[in-house]
PDB file of C-alpha atoms and ligand atoms in Angstrom:
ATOM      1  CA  UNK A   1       0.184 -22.853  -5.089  1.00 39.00           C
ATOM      2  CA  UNK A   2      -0.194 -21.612  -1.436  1.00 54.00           C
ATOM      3  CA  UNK A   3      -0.781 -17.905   0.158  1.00 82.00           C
ATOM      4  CA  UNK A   4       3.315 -18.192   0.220  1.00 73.00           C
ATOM      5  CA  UNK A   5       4.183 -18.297  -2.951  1.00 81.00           C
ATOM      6  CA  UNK A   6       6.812 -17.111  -4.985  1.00 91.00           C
ATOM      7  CA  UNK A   7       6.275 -14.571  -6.909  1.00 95.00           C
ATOM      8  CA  UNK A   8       6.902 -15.686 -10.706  1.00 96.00           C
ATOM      9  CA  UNK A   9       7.891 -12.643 -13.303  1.00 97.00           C
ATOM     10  CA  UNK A  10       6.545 -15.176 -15.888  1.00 97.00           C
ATOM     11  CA  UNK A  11       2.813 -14.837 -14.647  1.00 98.00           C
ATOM     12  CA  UNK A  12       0.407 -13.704 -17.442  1.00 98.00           C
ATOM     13  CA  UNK A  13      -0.387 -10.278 -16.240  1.00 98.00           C
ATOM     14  CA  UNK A  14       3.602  -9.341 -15.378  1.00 98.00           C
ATOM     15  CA  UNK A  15       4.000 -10.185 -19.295  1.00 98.00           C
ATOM     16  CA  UNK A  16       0.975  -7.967 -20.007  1.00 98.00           C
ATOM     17  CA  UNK A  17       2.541  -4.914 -17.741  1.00 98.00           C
ATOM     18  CA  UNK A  18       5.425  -5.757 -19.789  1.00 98.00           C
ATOM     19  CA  UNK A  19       4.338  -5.627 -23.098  1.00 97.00           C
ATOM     20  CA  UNK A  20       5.310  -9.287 -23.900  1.00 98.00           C
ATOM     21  CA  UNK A  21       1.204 -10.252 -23.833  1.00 98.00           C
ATOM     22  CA  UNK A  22      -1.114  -8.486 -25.485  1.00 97.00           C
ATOM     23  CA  UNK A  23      -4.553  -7.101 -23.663  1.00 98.00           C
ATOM     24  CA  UNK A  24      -7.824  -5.545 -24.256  1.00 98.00           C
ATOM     25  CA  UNK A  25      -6.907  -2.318 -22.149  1.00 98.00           C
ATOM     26  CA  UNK A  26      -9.257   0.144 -20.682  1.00 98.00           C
ATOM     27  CA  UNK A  27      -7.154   2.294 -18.575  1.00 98.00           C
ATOM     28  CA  UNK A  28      -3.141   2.625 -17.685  1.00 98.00           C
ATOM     29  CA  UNK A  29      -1.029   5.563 -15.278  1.00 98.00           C
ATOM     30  CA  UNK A  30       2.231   5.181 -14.279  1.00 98.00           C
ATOM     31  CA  UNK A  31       0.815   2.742 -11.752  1.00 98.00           C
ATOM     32  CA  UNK A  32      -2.552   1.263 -12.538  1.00 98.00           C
ATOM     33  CA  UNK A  33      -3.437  -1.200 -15.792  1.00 98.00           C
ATOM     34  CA  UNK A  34      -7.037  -2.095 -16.768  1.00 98.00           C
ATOM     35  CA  UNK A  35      -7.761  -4.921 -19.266  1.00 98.00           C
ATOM     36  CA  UNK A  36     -10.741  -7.136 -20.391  1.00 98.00           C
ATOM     37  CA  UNK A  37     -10.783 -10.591 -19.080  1.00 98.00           C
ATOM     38  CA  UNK A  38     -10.330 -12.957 -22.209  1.00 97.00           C
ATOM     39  CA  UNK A  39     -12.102 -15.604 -20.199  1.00 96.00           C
ATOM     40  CA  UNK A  40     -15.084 -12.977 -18.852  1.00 96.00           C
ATOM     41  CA  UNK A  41     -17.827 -14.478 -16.343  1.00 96.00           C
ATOM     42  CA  UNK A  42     -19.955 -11.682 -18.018  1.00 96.00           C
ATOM     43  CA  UNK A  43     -19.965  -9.427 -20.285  1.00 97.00           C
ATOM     44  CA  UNK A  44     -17.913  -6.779 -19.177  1.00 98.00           C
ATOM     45  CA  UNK A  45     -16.077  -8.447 -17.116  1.00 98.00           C
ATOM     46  CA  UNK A  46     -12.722  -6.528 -16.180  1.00 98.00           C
ATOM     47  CA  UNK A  47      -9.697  -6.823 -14.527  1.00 98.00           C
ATOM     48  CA  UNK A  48      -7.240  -3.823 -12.300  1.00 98.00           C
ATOM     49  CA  UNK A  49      -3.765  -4.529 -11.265  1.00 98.00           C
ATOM     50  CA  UNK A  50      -0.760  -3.012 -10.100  1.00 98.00           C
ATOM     51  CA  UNK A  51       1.689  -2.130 -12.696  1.00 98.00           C
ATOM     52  CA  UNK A  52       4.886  -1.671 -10.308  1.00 96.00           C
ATOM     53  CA  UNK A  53       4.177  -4.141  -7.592  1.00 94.00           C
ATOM     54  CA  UNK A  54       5.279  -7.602  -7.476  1.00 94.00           C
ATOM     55  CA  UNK A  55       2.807  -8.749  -5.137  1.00 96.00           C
ATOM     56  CA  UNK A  56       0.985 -12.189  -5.462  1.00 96.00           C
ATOM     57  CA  UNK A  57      -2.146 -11.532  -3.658  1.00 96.00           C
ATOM     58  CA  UNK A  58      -3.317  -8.755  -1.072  1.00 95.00           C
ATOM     59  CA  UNK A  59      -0.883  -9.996   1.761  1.00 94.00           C
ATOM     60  CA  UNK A  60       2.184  -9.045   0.245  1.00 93.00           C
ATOM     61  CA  UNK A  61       0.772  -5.739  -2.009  1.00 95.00           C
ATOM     62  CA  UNK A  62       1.972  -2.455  -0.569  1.00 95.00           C
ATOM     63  CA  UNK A  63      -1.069  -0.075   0.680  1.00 96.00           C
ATOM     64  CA  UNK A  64      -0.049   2.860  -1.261  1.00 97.00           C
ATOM     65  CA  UNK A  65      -0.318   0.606  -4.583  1.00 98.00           C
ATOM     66  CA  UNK A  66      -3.396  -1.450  -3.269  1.00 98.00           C
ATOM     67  CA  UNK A  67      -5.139   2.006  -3.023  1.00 98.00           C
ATOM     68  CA  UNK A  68      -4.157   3.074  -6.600  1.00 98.00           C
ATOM     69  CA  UNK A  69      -5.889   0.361  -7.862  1.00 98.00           C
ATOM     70  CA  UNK A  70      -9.057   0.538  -6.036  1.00 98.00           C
ATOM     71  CA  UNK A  71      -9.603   4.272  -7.264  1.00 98.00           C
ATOM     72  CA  UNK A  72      -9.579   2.555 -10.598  1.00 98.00           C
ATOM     73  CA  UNK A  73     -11.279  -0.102 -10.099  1.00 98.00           C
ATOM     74  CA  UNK A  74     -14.044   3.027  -9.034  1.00 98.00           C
ATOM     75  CA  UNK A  75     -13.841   4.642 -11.671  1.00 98.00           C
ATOM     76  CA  UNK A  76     -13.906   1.717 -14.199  1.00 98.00           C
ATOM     77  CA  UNK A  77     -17.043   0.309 -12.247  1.00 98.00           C
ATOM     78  CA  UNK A  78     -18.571   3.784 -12.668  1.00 98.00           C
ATOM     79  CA  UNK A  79     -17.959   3.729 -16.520  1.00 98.00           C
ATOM     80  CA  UNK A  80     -18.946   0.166 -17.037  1.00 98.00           C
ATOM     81  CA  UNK A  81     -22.577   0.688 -14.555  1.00 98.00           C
ATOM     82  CA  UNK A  82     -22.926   3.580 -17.217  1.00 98.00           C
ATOM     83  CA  UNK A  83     -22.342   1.923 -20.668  1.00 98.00           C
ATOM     84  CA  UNK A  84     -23.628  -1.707 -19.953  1.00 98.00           C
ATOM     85  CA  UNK A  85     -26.314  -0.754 -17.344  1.00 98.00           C
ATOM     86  CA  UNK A  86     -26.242  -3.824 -15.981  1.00 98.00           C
ATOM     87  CA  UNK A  87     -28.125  -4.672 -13.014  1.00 98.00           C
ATOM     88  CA  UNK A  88     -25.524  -5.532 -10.209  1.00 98.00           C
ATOM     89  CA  UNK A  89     -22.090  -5.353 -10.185  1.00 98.00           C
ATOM     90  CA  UNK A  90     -19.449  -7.606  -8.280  1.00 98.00           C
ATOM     91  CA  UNK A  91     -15.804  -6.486  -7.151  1.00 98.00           C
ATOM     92  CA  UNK A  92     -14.149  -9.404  -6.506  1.00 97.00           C
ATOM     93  CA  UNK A  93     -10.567 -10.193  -5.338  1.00 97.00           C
ATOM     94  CA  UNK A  94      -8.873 -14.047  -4.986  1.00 97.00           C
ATOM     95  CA  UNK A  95      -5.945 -14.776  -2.644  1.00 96.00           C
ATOM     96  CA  UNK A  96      -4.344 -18.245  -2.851  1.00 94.00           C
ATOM     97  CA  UNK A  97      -5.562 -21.122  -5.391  1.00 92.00           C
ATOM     98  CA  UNK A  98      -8.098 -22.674  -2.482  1.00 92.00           C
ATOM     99  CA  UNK A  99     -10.101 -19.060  -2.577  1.00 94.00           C
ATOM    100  CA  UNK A 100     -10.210 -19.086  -6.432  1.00 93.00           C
ATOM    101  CA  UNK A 101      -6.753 -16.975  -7.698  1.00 95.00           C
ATOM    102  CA  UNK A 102      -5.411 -18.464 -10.639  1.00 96.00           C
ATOM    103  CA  UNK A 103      -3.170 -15.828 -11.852  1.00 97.00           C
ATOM    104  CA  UNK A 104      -0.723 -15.053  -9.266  1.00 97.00           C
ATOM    105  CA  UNK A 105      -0.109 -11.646  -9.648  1.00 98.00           C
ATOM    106  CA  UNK A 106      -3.016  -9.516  -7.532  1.00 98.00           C
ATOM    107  CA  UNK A 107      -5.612  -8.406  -9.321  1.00 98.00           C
ATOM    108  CA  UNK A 108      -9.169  -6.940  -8.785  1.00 98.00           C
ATOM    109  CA  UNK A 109     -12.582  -8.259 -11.146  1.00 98.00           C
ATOM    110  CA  UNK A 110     -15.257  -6.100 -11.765  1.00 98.00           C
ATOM    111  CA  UNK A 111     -18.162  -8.232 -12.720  1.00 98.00           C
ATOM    112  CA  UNK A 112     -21.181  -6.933 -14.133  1.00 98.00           C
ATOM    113  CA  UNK A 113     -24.138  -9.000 -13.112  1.00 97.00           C
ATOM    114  CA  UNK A 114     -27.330  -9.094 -15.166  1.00 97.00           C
ATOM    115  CA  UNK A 115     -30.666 -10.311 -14.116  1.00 96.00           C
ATOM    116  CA  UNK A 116     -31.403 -14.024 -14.591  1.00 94.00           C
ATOM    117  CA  UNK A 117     -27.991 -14.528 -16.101  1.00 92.00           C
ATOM    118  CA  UNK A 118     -25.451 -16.845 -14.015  1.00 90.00           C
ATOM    119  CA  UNK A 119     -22.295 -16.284 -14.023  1.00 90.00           C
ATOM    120  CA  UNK A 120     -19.771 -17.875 -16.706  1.00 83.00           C
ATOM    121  CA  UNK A 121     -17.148 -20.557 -15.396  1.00 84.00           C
ATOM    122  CA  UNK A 122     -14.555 -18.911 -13.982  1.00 81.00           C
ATOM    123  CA  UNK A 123     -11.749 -18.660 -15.774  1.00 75.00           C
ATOM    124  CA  UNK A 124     -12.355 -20.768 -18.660  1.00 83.00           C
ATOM    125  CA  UNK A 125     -14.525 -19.755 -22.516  1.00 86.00           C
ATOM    126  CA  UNK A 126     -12.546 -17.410 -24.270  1.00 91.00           C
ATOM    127  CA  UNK A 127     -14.257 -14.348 -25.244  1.00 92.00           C
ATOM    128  CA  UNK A 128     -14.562 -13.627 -29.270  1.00 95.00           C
ATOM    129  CA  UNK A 129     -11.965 -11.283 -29.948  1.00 97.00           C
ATOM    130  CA  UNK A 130     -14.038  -9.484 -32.240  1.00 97.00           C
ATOM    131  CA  UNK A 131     -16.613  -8.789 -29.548  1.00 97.00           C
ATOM    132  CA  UNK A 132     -13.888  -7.718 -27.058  1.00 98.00           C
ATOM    133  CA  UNK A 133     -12.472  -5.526 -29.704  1.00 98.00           C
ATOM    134  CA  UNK A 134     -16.385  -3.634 -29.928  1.00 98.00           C
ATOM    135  CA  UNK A 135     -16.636  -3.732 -26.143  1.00 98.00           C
ATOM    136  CA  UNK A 136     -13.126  -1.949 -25.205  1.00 98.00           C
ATOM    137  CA  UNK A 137     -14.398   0.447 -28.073  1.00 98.00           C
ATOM    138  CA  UNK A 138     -17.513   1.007 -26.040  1.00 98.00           C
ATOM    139  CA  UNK A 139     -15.979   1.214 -22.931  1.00 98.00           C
ATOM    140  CA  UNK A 140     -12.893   3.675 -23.729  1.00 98.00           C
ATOM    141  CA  UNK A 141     -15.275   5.919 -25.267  1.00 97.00           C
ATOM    142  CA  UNK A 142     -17.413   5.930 -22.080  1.00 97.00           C
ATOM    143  CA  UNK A 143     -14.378   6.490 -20.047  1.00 97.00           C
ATOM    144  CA  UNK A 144     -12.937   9.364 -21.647  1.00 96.00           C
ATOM    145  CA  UNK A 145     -15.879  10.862 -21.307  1.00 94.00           C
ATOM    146  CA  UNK A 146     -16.937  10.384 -17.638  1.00 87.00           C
ATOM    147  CA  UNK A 147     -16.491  13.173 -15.448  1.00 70.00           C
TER     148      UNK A 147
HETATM  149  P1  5GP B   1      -8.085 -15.207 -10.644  1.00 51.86           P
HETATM  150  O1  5GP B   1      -8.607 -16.576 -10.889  1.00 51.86           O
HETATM  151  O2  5GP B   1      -6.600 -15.292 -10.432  1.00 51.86           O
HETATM  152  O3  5GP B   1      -8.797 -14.437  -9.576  1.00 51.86           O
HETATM  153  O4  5GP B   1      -8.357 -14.386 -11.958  1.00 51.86           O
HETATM  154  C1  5GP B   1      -7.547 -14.443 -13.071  1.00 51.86           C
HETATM  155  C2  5GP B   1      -8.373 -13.949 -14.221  1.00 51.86           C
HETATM  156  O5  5GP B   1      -7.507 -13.757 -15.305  1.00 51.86           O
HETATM  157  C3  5GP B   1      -9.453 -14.921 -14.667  1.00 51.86           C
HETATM  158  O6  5GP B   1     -10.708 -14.268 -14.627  1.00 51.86           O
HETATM  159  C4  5GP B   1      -9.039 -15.293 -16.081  1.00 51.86           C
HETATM  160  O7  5GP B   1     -10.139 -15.440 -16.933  1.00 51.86           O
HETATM  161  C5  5GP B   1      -8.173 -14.139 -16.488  1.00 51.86           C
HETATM  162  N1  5GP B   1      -7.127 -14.451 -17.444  1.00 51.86           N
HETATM  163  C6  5GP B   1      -6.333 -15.545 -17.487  1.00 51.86           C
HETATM  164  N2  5GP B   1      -5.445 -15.451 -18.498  1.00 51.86           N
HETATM  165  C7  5GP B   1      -5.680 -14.251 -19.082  1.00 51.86           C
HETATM  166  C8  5GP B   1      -5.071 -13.580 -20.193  1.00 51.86           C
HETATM  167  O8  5GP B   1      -4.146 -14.056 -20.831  1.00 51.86           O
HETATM  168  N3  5GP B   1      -5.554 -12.345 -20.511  1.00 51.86           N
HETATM  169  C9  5GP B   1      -6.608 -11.783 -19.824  1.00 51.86           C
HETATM  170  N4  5GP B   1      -7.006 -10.578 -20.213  1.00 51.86           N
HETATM  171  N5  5GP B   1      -7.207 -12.396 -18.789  1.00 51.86           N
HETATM  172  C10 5GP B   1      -6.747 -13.619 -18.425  1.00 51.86           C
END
Protein backbone atom coordinates (compact mmCIF):
# COMPACT_ATOMS: atom_id res chain seq x y z
CA UNK A 1 0.00 0.00 0.00
CA UNK A 2 1.36 3.51 -0.92
CA UNK A 3 -0.05 7.27 -0.23
CA UNK A 4 -1.66 6.45 -3.92
CA UNK A 5 -3.76 3.98 -3.37
CA UNK A 6 -6.91 2.91 -4.55
CA UNK A 7 -9.51 3.36 -2.69
CA UNK A 8 -11.15 -0.21 -1.90
CA UNK A 9 -15.17 -0.14 -0.98
CA UNK A 10 -14.26 -3.49 0.71
CA UNK A 11 -12.12 -1.77 3.54
CA UNK A 12 -13.39 -2.59 7.09
CA UNK A 13 -14.74 0.74 8.06
CA UNK A 14 -16.70 1.34 4.41
CA UNK A 15 -18.49 -2.09 5.52
CA UNK A 16 -19.07 -0.59 8.98
CA UNK A 17 -20.62 2.85 7.35
CA UNK A 18 -22.49 0.34 5.48
CA UNK A 19 -23.95 -1.75 7.86
CA UNK A 20 -22.30 -4.98 6.51
CA UNK A 21 -19.74 -4.91 9.86
CA UNK A 22 -20.85 -4.51 13.00
CA UNK A 23 -19.25 -1.70 15.57
CA UNK A 24 -19.19 -0.52 19.04
CA UNK A 25 -20.66 3.03 18.09
CA UNK A 26 -20.48 6.14 20.10
CA UNK A 27 -21.74 8.76 17.85
CA UNK A 28 -23.27 8.97 14.03
CA UNK A 29 -24.91 12.34 11.83
CA UNK A 30 -25.55 12.26 8.46
CA UNK A 31 -21.80 12.62 8.09
CA UNK A 32 -19.70 11.61 11.04
CA UNK A 33 -19.42 7.75 12.62
CA UNK A 34 -17.73 7.04 15.99
CA UNK A 35 -16.84 3.45 17.03
CA UNK A 36 -14.60 1.62 19.62
CA UNK A 37 -11.44 0.20 18.31
CA UNK A 38 -11.76 -3.71 18.69
CA UNK A 39 -8.00 -3.80 18.80
CA UNK A 40 -7.73 -0.56 21.45
CA UNK A 41 -4.04 0.65 22.46
CA UNK A 42 -5.97 1.72 25.67
CA UNK A 43 -8.80 1.64 27.15
CA UNK A 44 -10.94 3.90 25.48
CA UNK A 45 -9.45 3.93 22.62
CA UNK A 46 -11.76 5.36 19.72
CA UNK A 47 -11.99 5.84 16.30
CA UNK A 48 -13.93 9.07 13.89
CA UNK A 49 -14.42 8.76 10.25
CA UNK A 50 -16.17 10.13 7.46
CA UNK A 51 -19.34 8.48 6.61
CA UNK A 52 -19.75 9.97 2.90
CA UNK A 53 -16.19 10.34 1.82
CA UNK A 54 -14.22 7.88 0.01
CA UNK A 55 -11.00 9.16 0.94
CA UNK A 56 -7.97 6.88 1.89
CA UNK A 57 -6.01 9.13 4.03
CA UNK A 58 -5.96 13.06 4.60
CA UNK A 59 -4.60 13.83 0.99
CA UNK A 60 -7.49 12.90 -0.85
CA UNK A 61 -10.41 13.78 2.09
CA UNK A 62 -12.42 16.85 1.18
CA UNK A 63 -12.01 19.86 3.87
CA UNK A 64 -15.59 20.32 4.46
CA UNK A 65 -15.77 16.46 5.58
CA UNK A 66 -12.23 16.49 7.26
CA UNK A 67 -13.70 19.31 9.48
CA UNK A 68 -16.90 17.33 10.36
CA UNK A 69 -14.94 14.87 11.80
CA UNK A 70 -12.62 16.81 13.85
CA UNK A 71 -15.65 18.57 15.70
CA UNK A 72 -16.34 15.02 16.69
CA UNK A 73 -13.46 13.84 17.36
CA UNK A 74 -13.79 17.19 20.06
CA UNK A 75 -16.48 16.38 21.36
CA UNK A 76 -15.84 12.59 21.81
CA UNK A 77 -12.36 13.53 23.42
CA UNK A 78 -14.32 15.86 25.73
CA UNK A 79 -16.72 12.98 26.80
CA UNK A 80 -14.09 10.34 27.08
CA UNK A 81 -11.43 13.06 29.34
CA UNK A 82 -14.78 13.19 31.42
CA UNK A 83 -15.83 9.51 31.99
CA UNK A 84 -12.33 7.75 31.99
CA UNK A 85 -10.31 10.70 33.46
CA UNK A 86 -7.45 9.56 32.13
CA UNK A 87 -4.35 11.40 32.34
CA UNK A 88 -3.34 12.39 28.68
CA UNK A 89 -5.00 11.97 25.69
CA UNK A 90 -3.55 11.35 22.06
CA UNK A 91 -5.33 12.32 18.64
CA UNK A 92 -3.69 10.52 16.25
CA UNK A 93 -4.09 10.23 12.43
CA UNK A 94 -1.98 7.57 9.92
CA UNK A 95 -1.48 8.26 6.20
CA UNK A 96 0.10 5.48 4.09
CA UNK A 97 1.21 1.91 5.57
CA UNK A 98 5.07 3.33 6.22
CA UNK A 99 3.40 6.06 8.84
CA UNK A 100 1.30 3.32 10.55
CA UNK A 101 -2.43 3.29 8.53
CA UNK A 102 -3.65 -0.04 8.25
CA UNK A 103 -7.17 0.53 7.39
CA UNK A 104 -7.35 2.50 4.33
CA UNK A 105 -10.21 4.45 4.73
CA UNK A 106 -9.19 7.89 6.88
CA UNK A 107 -9.80 7.80 10.17
CA UNK A 108 -8.92 9.76 13.40
CA UNK A 109 -7.80 7.74 17.09
CA UNK A 110 -8.44 9.21 20.19
CA UNK A 111 -6.19 7.55 22.65
CA UNK A 112 -6.53 7.93 26.20
CA UNK A 113 -3.19 7.73 27.89
CA UNK A 114 -2.84 6.72 31.54
CA UNK A 115 0.09 7.19 33.75
CA UNK A 116 2.73 4.43 33.75
CA UNK A 117 0.70 2.46 31.27
CA UNK A 118 2.34 1.94 27.63
CA UNK A 119 0.53 1.80 25.00
CA UNK A 120 -1.01 -1.61 23.54
CA UNK A 121 0.41 -2.93 20.08
CA UNK A 122 -1.11 -1.23 17.58
CA UNK A 123 -3.55 -2.79 15.93
CA UNK A 124 -3.44 -6.19 17.19
CA UNK A 125 -5.33 -7.89 20.95
CA UNK A 126 -8.84 -7.86 20.49
CA UNK A 127 -10.74 -6.18 23.10
CA UNK A 128 -13.37 -8.51 25.22
CA UNK A 129 -16.54 -7.82 23.76
CA UNK A 130 -18.15 -7.88 26.96
CA UNK A 131 -15.96 -5.07 28.25
CA UNK A 132 -16.53 -3.01 25.05
CA UNK A 133 -20.17 -3.63 25.42
CA UNK A 134 -19.85 -1.86 29.38
CA UNK A 135 -17.54 0.81 27.99
CA UNK A 136 -19.83 2.12 24.92
CA UNK A 137 -22.54 1.93 27.79
CA UNK A 138 -20.38 4.27 29.80
CA UNK A 139 -19.47 6.37 27.19
CA UNK A 140 -23.01 6.98 25.38
CA UNK A 141 -24.36 7.80 28.63
CA UNK A 142 -21.62 10.43 29.17
CA UNK A 143 -22.23 11.76 25.77
CA UNK A 144 -25.77 12.35 25.84
CA UNK A 145 -25.30 14.10 28.62
CA UNK A 146 -22.43 16.56 27.90
CA UNK A 147 -23.33 19.95 27.22
P1 LIG B 1 -4.71 2.62 11.34
O1 LIG B 1 -3.66 1.59 11.59
O2 LIG B 1 -5.20 2.47 9.93
O3 LIG B 1 -4.33 4.02 11.69
O4 LIG B 1 -5.90 2.29 12.32
C1 LIG B 1 -6.85 1.32 12.06
C2 LIG B 1 -7.47 0.98 13.39
O5 LIG B 1 -8.60 0.19 13.13
C3 LIG B 1 -6.56 0.17 14.30
O6 LIG B 1 -6.42 0.85 15.53
C4 LIG B 1 -7.28 -1.16 14.45
O7 LIG B 1 -7.16 -1.68 15.74
C5 LIG B 1 -8.70 -0.80 14.12
N1 LIG B 1 -9.49 -1.87 13.53
C6 LIG B 1 -9.11 -2.77 12.61
N2 LIG B 1 -10.14 -3.57 12.27
C7 LIG B 1 -11.20 -3.13 13.00
C8 LIG B 1 -12.56 -3.57 13.08
O8 LIG B 1 -13.01 -4.50 12.43
N3 LIG B 1 -13.38 -2.87 13.92
C9 LIG B 1 -12.91 -1.82 14.69
N4 LIG B 1 -13.79 -1.21 15.48
N5 LIG B 1 -11.64 -1.41 14.64
C10 LIG B 1 -10.79 -2.06 13.80
Amino acid sequence: MSLTTTYDPQNIFAQIIRGDAPCYKLYEDDDVLAFLDLFPQSFGHTLVIPKRSAACNILDVDSEALARVIKVVQKLTRAIVAELEPDGVQVAQFNGAPAGQTVFHIHMHIVPRYAGEGLGIHAAGKADPAELEKLQARLLQRIATQA
